[in-house]
Amino acid sequence: MSGTSNVSFPGEGYNLDLLRQLEAHRPIKMAIILALGVMITLGNVAVVTVISSAVPGWSRNSRYFLLSLTGADSAFGLVVMPLNLCVSLVKDYNDGPDSLCHVVAFFNAAVYSTCMYTLASISLERYVAVFYPLQYASLLSRKRALLLIALAWGFPPVLLAPVSWPQGIIEVRFSAASLVCNPTYSSNVAYSLALTAFIFFPCSAIMTFCNLRLWAAAKRQRLKMKMRSRAGGNGPDVASRVLVPVMTVYYACWTPCMVILIYNATSGSGVPEWVEFVAVWLPTSNGFLNCIFYFWINKSFRRKFHMLLHKLCLGLCPSAEKLLGCAKPVGTSAVPVWNNNNSLNERSSSVSSTCTLLTIAAETYI
């Protein structure tokens, strides 16, 4: 889902100077896209390596949702970027719409939308885990969690199917500014605005509501700890350290793209070349930043990663342990809690921000 610039619409009066400028900028843009793709792919490969097995303090449902996010983020580097790089190499600026562009635009929009739905699902799971811990197993059972993930992956292709149809309800053209195949949103204003109404706005509303409630609850809990602690309660402000960056990065990456989409749909006008390029590719950078804010910032994840890296190094070079004087990493244990049935289970919280309400487990998640 992206905006469309004026430079995306070639015509009889196409400016030769502008064409030369676009051609000169193409290698720079392709290098940026390629670098983004490599960073996203490597970051998510490391994430999958760790969370494919149990991580202390993370429940099975949490791992399902986070694996879904990793899959959506990986699609940026493995699907969206290769497809658009190939199209940018074979398409000429004066080429009109074709079937390939429609298919590429469909995959672009589907991956972007799936990522937003997945982020909203994680926020919802986090909210239920913190505010309804005793009812978590019944409210968000394994079956319901998988259905929610299936919805995040299955609904966008259905909603965006018209984008893949040549001569359909919305036009698609190759954008010389962003080097992607873009829907021409002004060709069907109602459908374009409906996409934002069904994808961006509800996902943003869910994420904002859930994370604001979590942030407020964590702040209250930290204030209580500070008042009760004789030492002054100078513990880390986990809520601000995790939730604020998560929401700031989300809106910084996705809002420019949505603003340009709405602007193009309602006015039929485009934006300057580099403004479009940055706005279109900013959401893909969210695929790399998610690796940091949803995984690397988590203490349990880092410990598990170090353990796996240690095992890998010793497997490749067993003599390195004696040579370097390495000690075996100490494993971490999950923090237990009692559920409705008074049975001992692993904490159902997903990431560090959910654990701010459990003072005993705070260091396990950060």
Coordinates of C-alpha atoms in Angstrom, one line a residue:
M1 CA 0.0 0.0 0.0
S2 CA 1.7 3.2 -1.1
G3 CA 1.1 6.6 -2.6
T4 CA 1.6 7.5 -6.2
S5 CA 3.7 10.4 -7.4
N6 CA 3.3 12.6 -10.4
V7 CA 6.5 11.0 -11.8
S8 CA 4.6 7.7 -11.9
F9 CA 2.4 8.9 -14.8
P10 CA 4.4 9.2 -18.1
G11 CA 2.7 11.0 -20.9
E12 CA 3.4 12.9 -24.1
G13 CA 5.0 15.8 -22.3
Y14 CA 7.2 13.7 -20.1
N15 CA 10.2 15.8 -19.0
L16 CA 13.5 14.5 -20.3
D17 CA 15.4 16.2 -17.6
L18 CA 13.2 14.5 -15.0
L19 CA 13.7 11.2 -16.8
R20 CA 17.5 11.6 -16.6
Q21 CA 17.2 12.5 -12.9
L22 CA 15.1 9.5 -12.2
E23 CA 17.5 7.3 -14.1
A24 CA 20.5 8.8 -12.1
H25 CA 18.7 8.1 -8.8
R26 CA 17.7 4.6 -9.7
P27 CA 21.0 2.9 -8.6
I28 CA 20.9 4.7 -5.3
K29 CA 17.4 3.7 -4.6
M30 CA 18.1 0.1 -5.6
A31 CA 21.1 0.0 -3.2
I32 CA 18.9 1.3 -0.4
I33 CA 16.2 -1.3 -1.1
L34 CA 18.8 -4.1 -1.3
A35 CA 20.4 -3.0 2.0
L36 CA 17.0 -2.9 3.7
G37 CA 16.2 -6.4 2.4
V38 CA 19.4 -7.9 3.7
M39 CA 19.0 -6.3 7.1
I40 CA 15.4 -7.5 7.4
T41 CA 16.2 -11.0 6.2
L42 CA 19.2 -11.5 8.5
G43 CA 17.4 -10.0 11.5
N44 CA 14.4 -12.3 11.1
V45 CA 16.5 -15.4 10.4
A46 CA 18.2 -14.8 13.8
V47 CA 14.8 -14.4 15.4
V48 CA 13.3 -17.6 13.9
T49 CA 16.4 -19.5 15.0
V50 CA 15.7 -18.5 18.6
I51 CA 11.9 -18.7 18.9
S52 CA 11.5 -21.9 16.9
S53 CA 12.2 -23.6 20.2
A54 CA 10.9 -22.6 23.7
V55 CA 12.0 -19.3 25.2
P56 CA 11.9 -19.0 29.0
G57 CA 8.9 -16.9 30.0
W58 CA 7.1 -17.1 26.7
S59 CA 3.9 -19.2 26.3
R60 CA 3.1 -21.2 23.3
N61 CA 0.5 -18.7 22.1
S62 CA 3.0 -15.9 22.4
R63 CA 5.5 -17.8 20.2
Y64 CA 2.8 -18.4 17.6
F65 CA 2.0 -14.7 17.3
L66 CA 5.7 -13.7 17.3
L67 CA 6.4 -16.4 14.7
S68 CA 3.6 -14.9 12.6
L69 CA 5.1 -11.4 12.9
T70 CA 8.5 -12.8 11.9
G71 CA 7.0 -14.4 8.9
A72 CA 5.3 -11.2 7.8
D73 CA 8.5 -9.2 8.4
S74 CA 10.5 -11.8 6.5
A75 CA 8.1 -11.4 3.5
F76 CA 9.4 -7.9 3.1
G77 CA 12.9 -9.1 2.5
L78 CA 12.0 -12.4 0.7
V79 CA 9.0 -11.4 -1.4
V80 CA 8.3 -7.6 -1.6
M81 CA 11.9 -6.4 -2.2
P82 CA 12.9 -9.1 -4.8
L83 CA 9.7 -8.7 -6.8
N84 CA 10.0 -4.9 -6.9
L85 CA 13.7 -4.9 -7.7
C86 CA 13.0 -7.3 -10.6
V87 CA 10.2 -5.1 -11.9
S88 CA 12.3 -2.0 -11.6
L89 CA 15.0 -3.7 -13.8
V90 CA 12.6 -4.8 -16.5
K91 CA 10.0 -2.0 -16.6
D92 CA 10.6 1.2 -18.6
Y93 CA 9.3 4.5 -17.4
N94 CA 7.0 4.7 -20.4
D95 CA 5.5 1.3 -19.9
G96 CA 1.8 1.3 -19.1
P97 CA 0.0 -1.1 -16.7
D98 CA 0.3 -4.9 -17.2
S99 CA -0.5 -8.1 -15.5
L100 CA 2.9 -8.4 -13.8
C101 CA 2.5 -5.0 -12.2
H102 CA -1.0 -6.0 -10.8
V103 CA 0.4 -9.2 -9.3
V104 CA 3.4 -7.4 -7.7
A105 CA 1.1 -4.6 -6.4
F106 CA -1.1 -7.2 -4.9
F107 CA 1.7 -8.9 -3.0
N108 CA 3.1 -5.6 -1.8
A109 CA -0.3 -4.6 -0.3
A110 CA -1.0 -8.1 1.1
V111 CA 2.3 -8.3 3.0
Y112 CA 2.0 -4.7 4.3
S113 CA -1.6 -5.4 5.5
T114 CA -0.7 -8.8 7.1
C115 CA 2.1 -7.1 9.0
M116 CA -0.3 -4.5 10.4
Y117 CA -2.9 -7.1 11.4
T118 CA -0.2 -9.2 13.1
L119 CA 1.0 -6.2 15.1
A120 CA -2.6 -5.6 16.2
S121 CA -3.0 -9.3 17.2
I122 CA 0.2 -9.2 19.3
S123 CA -1.0 -6.1 21.1
L124 CA -4.4 -7.8 21.8
E125 CA -2.7 -10.9 23.1
R126 CA -0.5 -8.8 25.3
Y127 CA -3.5 -7.0 26.7
V128 CA -5.4 -10.2 27.5
A129 CA -2.3 -11.7 29.2
V130 CA -1.9 -8.7 31.5
F131 CA -5.4 -7.7 32.4
Y132 CA -7.0 -11.2 32.3
P133 CA -4.3 -13.6 33.4
L134 CA -6.6 -16.1 35.1
Q135 CA -9.0 -16.1 32.1
Y136 CA -6.2 -16.1 29.5
A137 CA -6.4 -19.8 28.7
S138 CA -10.2 -19.6 28.1
L139 CA -10.3 -16.2 26.4
L140 CA -7.3 -16.9 24.1
S141 CA -7.1 -20.7 23.7
R142 CA -4.7 -22.3 21.2
K143 CA -7.5 -22.7 18.7
R144 CA -8.5 -19.0 19.0
A145 CA -4.9 -17.8 18.7
L146 CA -4.4 -19.8 15.5
L147 CA -7.7 -18.5 14.1
L148 CA -6.6 -14.9 14.8
I149 CA -3.3 -15.6 13.1
A150 CA -5.2 -17.2 10.1
L151 CA -7.4 -14.1 9.9
A152 CA -4.3 -11.8 9.9
W153 CA -2.9 -13.8 6.9
G154 CA -6.2 -14.7 5.1
F155 CA -8.3 -11.5 5.2
P156 CA -5.9 -9.1 3.4
P157 CA -5.6 -11.2 0.2
V158 CA -9.4 -11.3 0.1
L159 CA -9.8 -7.6 0.6
L160 CA -7.0 -6.8 -1.9
A161 CA -8.0 -9.3 -4.6
P162 CA -9.3 -6.5 -6.9
V163 CA -5.7 -5.1 -7.1
S164 CA -4.5 -8.3 -8.8
W165 CA -7.1 -8.1 -11.6
P166 CA -5.9 -6.4 -14.8
Q167 CA -8.7 -4.1 -16.1
G168 CA -10.3 -4.4 -12.7
I169 CA -11.8 -1.8 -10.4
I170 CA -8.5 0.0 -9.7
E171 CA -5.6 0.9 -12.0
V172 CA -2.0 -0.1 -11.2
R173 CA 1.1 1.5 -12.7
F174 CA 4.9 1.3 -12.2
S175 CA 6.2 4.2 -10.1
A176 CA 9.5 5.6 -11.3
A177 CA 9.8 7.5 -8.0
S178 CA 9.5 4.6 -5.6
L179 CA 10.4 1.7 -8.0
V180 CA 7.3 -0.3 -7.1
C181 CA 4.1 -1.1 -8.9
N182 CA 1.5 1.1 -7.2
P183 CA -2.3 1.2 -7.4
T184 CA -3.5 4.5 -8.7
Y185 CA -5.7 5.2 -5.7
S186 CA -7.4 8.1 -7.4
S187 CA -8.9 5.7 -10.0
N188 CA -11.2 4.3 -7.4
V189 CA -11.5 6.7 -4.4
A190 CA -14.2 4.6 -2.5
Y191 CA -12.2 1.4 -2.7
S192 CA -8.9 3.2 -1.7
L193 CA -10.5 4.8 1.4
A194 CA -12.2 1.5 2.2
L195 CA -8.7 -0.1 2.4
T196 CA -7.6 2.4 5.0
A197 CA -10.9 1.9 6.9
F198 CA -10.5 -1.9 7.1
I199 CA -6.7 -2.1 7.6
F200 CA -4.8 0.9 8.9
F201 CA -7.3 2.6 11.1
P202 CA -8.7 -0.5 13.0
C203 CA -5.2 -1.9 13.5
S204 CA -3.8 1.4 14.7
A205 CA -6.8 1.8 17.1
I206 CA -6.3 -1.6 18.6
M207 CA -2.6 -1.1 19.1
T208 CA -3.0 2.4 20.6
F209 CA -5.8 1.3 23.0
C210 CA -4.0 -1.8 24.2
N211 CA -0.6 -0.3 24.6
L212 CA -1.9 2.9 26.3
R213 CA -3.8 0.7 28.8
L214 CA -0.7 -1.4 29.4
W215 CA 1.5 1.7 29.7
A216 CA -0.9 3.3 32.3
A217 CA -1.2 0.1 34.3
A218 CA 2.6 -0.4 34.3
K219 CA 3.0 3.2 35.4
R220 CA 0.6 2.7 38.3
Q221 CA 2.4 -0.5 39.4
R222 CA 5.8 1.2 39.3
L223 CA 4.4 4.1 41.4
K224 CA 3.1 1.6 44.0
M225 CA 6.5 -0.1 44.0
K226 CA 8.3 3.2 44.5
M227 CA 6.0 4.2 47.4
R228 CA 6.4 0.8 49.1
S229 CA 10.1 0.4 48.6
R230 CA 12.4 1.7 51.3
A231 CA 15.2 2.0 48.8
G232 CA 13.4 4.5 46.7
G233 CA 12.2 2.2 44.0
N234 CA 14.7 3.2 41.3
G235 CA 13.9 0.2 39.1
P236 CA 13.9 0.5 35.3
D237 CA 10.9 2.2 33.7
V238 CA 10.1 -0.8 31.5
A239 CA 6.8 0.7 30.2
S240 CA 8.5 3.8 28.7
R241 CA 11.5 1.8 27.5
V242 CA 9.4 -0.7 25.5
L243 CA 5.9 0.5 24.8
V244 CA 6.7 4.1 23.8
P245 CA 9.3 3.1 21.2
V246 CA 7.0 0.4 19.8
M247 CA 4.2 2.8 19.2
T248 CA 6.5 5.7 18.0
V249 CA 8.2 3.5 15.5
Y250 CA 4.9 2.1 14.3
Y251 CA 3.3 5.5 13.6
A252 CA 6.6 6.9 12.2
C253 CA 6.9 4.0 9.7
W254 CA 3.2 3.7 8.6
T255 CA 1.6 7.1 8.9
P256 CA 3.5 8.8 5.9
C257 CA 2.5 6.0 3.6
M258 CA -1.2 6.2 4.6
V259 CA -1.2 10.0 4.4
I260 CA 0.1 9.9 0.8
L261 CA -2.4 7.2 0.0
I262 CA -5.3 9.3 1.2
Y263 CA -3.9 12.4 -0.4
N264 CA -3.5 10.7 -3.8
A265 CA -6.9 9.1 -3.6
T266 CA -8.8 12.3 -2.8
S267 CA -6.8 14.9 -4.8
G268 CA -5.4 12.8 -7.7
S269 CA -2.1 14.6 -7.2
G270 CA 1.3 13.1 -6.4
V271 CA 4.2 14.1 -4.2
P272 CA 7.9 14.8 -4.8
E273 CA 10.1 11.9 -5.9
W274 CA 12.1 11.3 -2.7
V275 CA 9.1 12.0 -0.4
E276 CA 7.2 9.1 -2.2
F277 CA 10.2 6.8 -2.1
V278 CA 10.8 7.3 1.6
A279 CA 7.1 7.0 2.5
V280 CA 6.6 3.8 0.4
W281 CA 9.7 2.0 1.8
L282 CA 9.4 3.2 5.5
P283 CA 7.0 0.4 6.4
T284 CA 9.5 -2.2 5.2
S285 CA 12.0 -0.8 7.7
N286 CA 9.5 -1.6 10.4
G287 CA 10.2 -5.2 9.5
F288 CA 13.8 -4.8 10.8
L289 CA 12.9 -2.5 13.7
N290 CA 10.4 -5.1 15.0
C291 CA 13.4 -7.4 15.5
I292 CA 14.7 -4.9 18.0
F293 CA 11.6 -3.8 19.8
Y294 CA 9.8 -7.1 20.0
F295 CA 12.8 -9.5 20.4
W296 CA 16.3 -8.1 21.0
I297 CA 15.2 -5.8 23.7
N298 CA 13.8 -8.9 25.6
K299 CA 16.3 -10.3 28.1
S300 CA 15.0 -13.9 27.8
F301 CA 15.4 -13.7 24.1
R302 CA 19.0 -12.4 24.3
R303 CA 19.9 -15.1 26.8
K304 CA 18.5 -17.8 24.5
F305 CA 20.3 -16.3 21.5
H306 CA 23.6 -16.2 23.4
M307 CA 23.2 -19.8 24.4
L308 CA 22.5 -20.9 20.8
L309 CA 25.4 -18.9 19.5
H310 CA 27.7 -20.4 22.2
K311 CA 26.6 -23.9 21.2
L312 CA 27.2 -23.1 17.5
C313 CA 30.6 -21.8 18.1
L314 CA 31.6 -24.8 20.2
G315 CA 30.2 -27.1 17.6
L316 CA 32.2 -25.5 14.9
C317 CA 35.4 -25.2 17.0
P318 CA 35.3 -27.4 20.2
S319 CA 38.9 -26.3 21.1
A320 CA 37.8 -22.7 21.4
E321 CA 36.3 -23.2 24.8
K322 CA 39.6 -24.0 26.4
L323 CA 41.5 -21.5 24.3
L324 CA 39.3 -18.6 25.1
G325 CA 38.4 -19.7 28.6
C326 CA 34.7 -19.7 27.9
A327 CA 32.2 -20.7 30.5
K328 CA 29.0 -22.5 29.6
P329 CA 26.0 -20.2 29.7
V330 CA 23.6 -20.6 32.5
G331 CA 20.2 -21.4 31.3
T332 CA 17.2 -19.4 32.5
S333 CA 14.1 -20.9 33.9
A334 CA 10.5 -19.8 33.1
V335 CA 8.7 -17.8 35.8
P336 CA 5.8 -19.9 37.1
V337 CA 2.4 -18.7 38.0
W338 CA -0.8 -20.4 39.1
N339 CA -3.7 -20.5 36.8
N340 CA -7.4 -21.0 37.4
N341 CA -7.1 -24.7 38.1
N342 CA -4.3 -24.1 40.7
S343 CA -1.8 -25.9 38.3
L344 CA 1.6 -24.5 37.7
N345 CA 2.1 -23.2 34.2
E346 CA 4.6 -21.0 32.3
R347 CA 3.7 -17.3 32.3
S348 CA 1.5 -16.5 29.3
S349 CA 2.9 -13.0 28.7
S350 CA 4.5 -12.4 25.3
V351 CA 7.2 -9.7 25.6
S352 CA 8.8 -7.4 28.1
S353 CA 6.2 -4.8 28.4
T354 CA 3.6 -7.3 29.6
C355 CA 5.8 -8.2 32.5
T356 CA 5.9 -4.8 34.1
L357 CA 2.9 -5.8 36.2
L358 CA 4.8 -8.8 37.7
T359 CA 7.6 -7.4 39.8
I360 CA 9.2 -10.8 40.4
A361 CA 9.4 -11.5 36.7
A362 CA 10.5 -8.1 35.5
E363 CA 14.2 -9.0 35.0
T364 CA 13.2 -12.2 33.2
Y365 CA 11.7 -10.2 30.3
I366 CA 13.9 -7.2 30.0

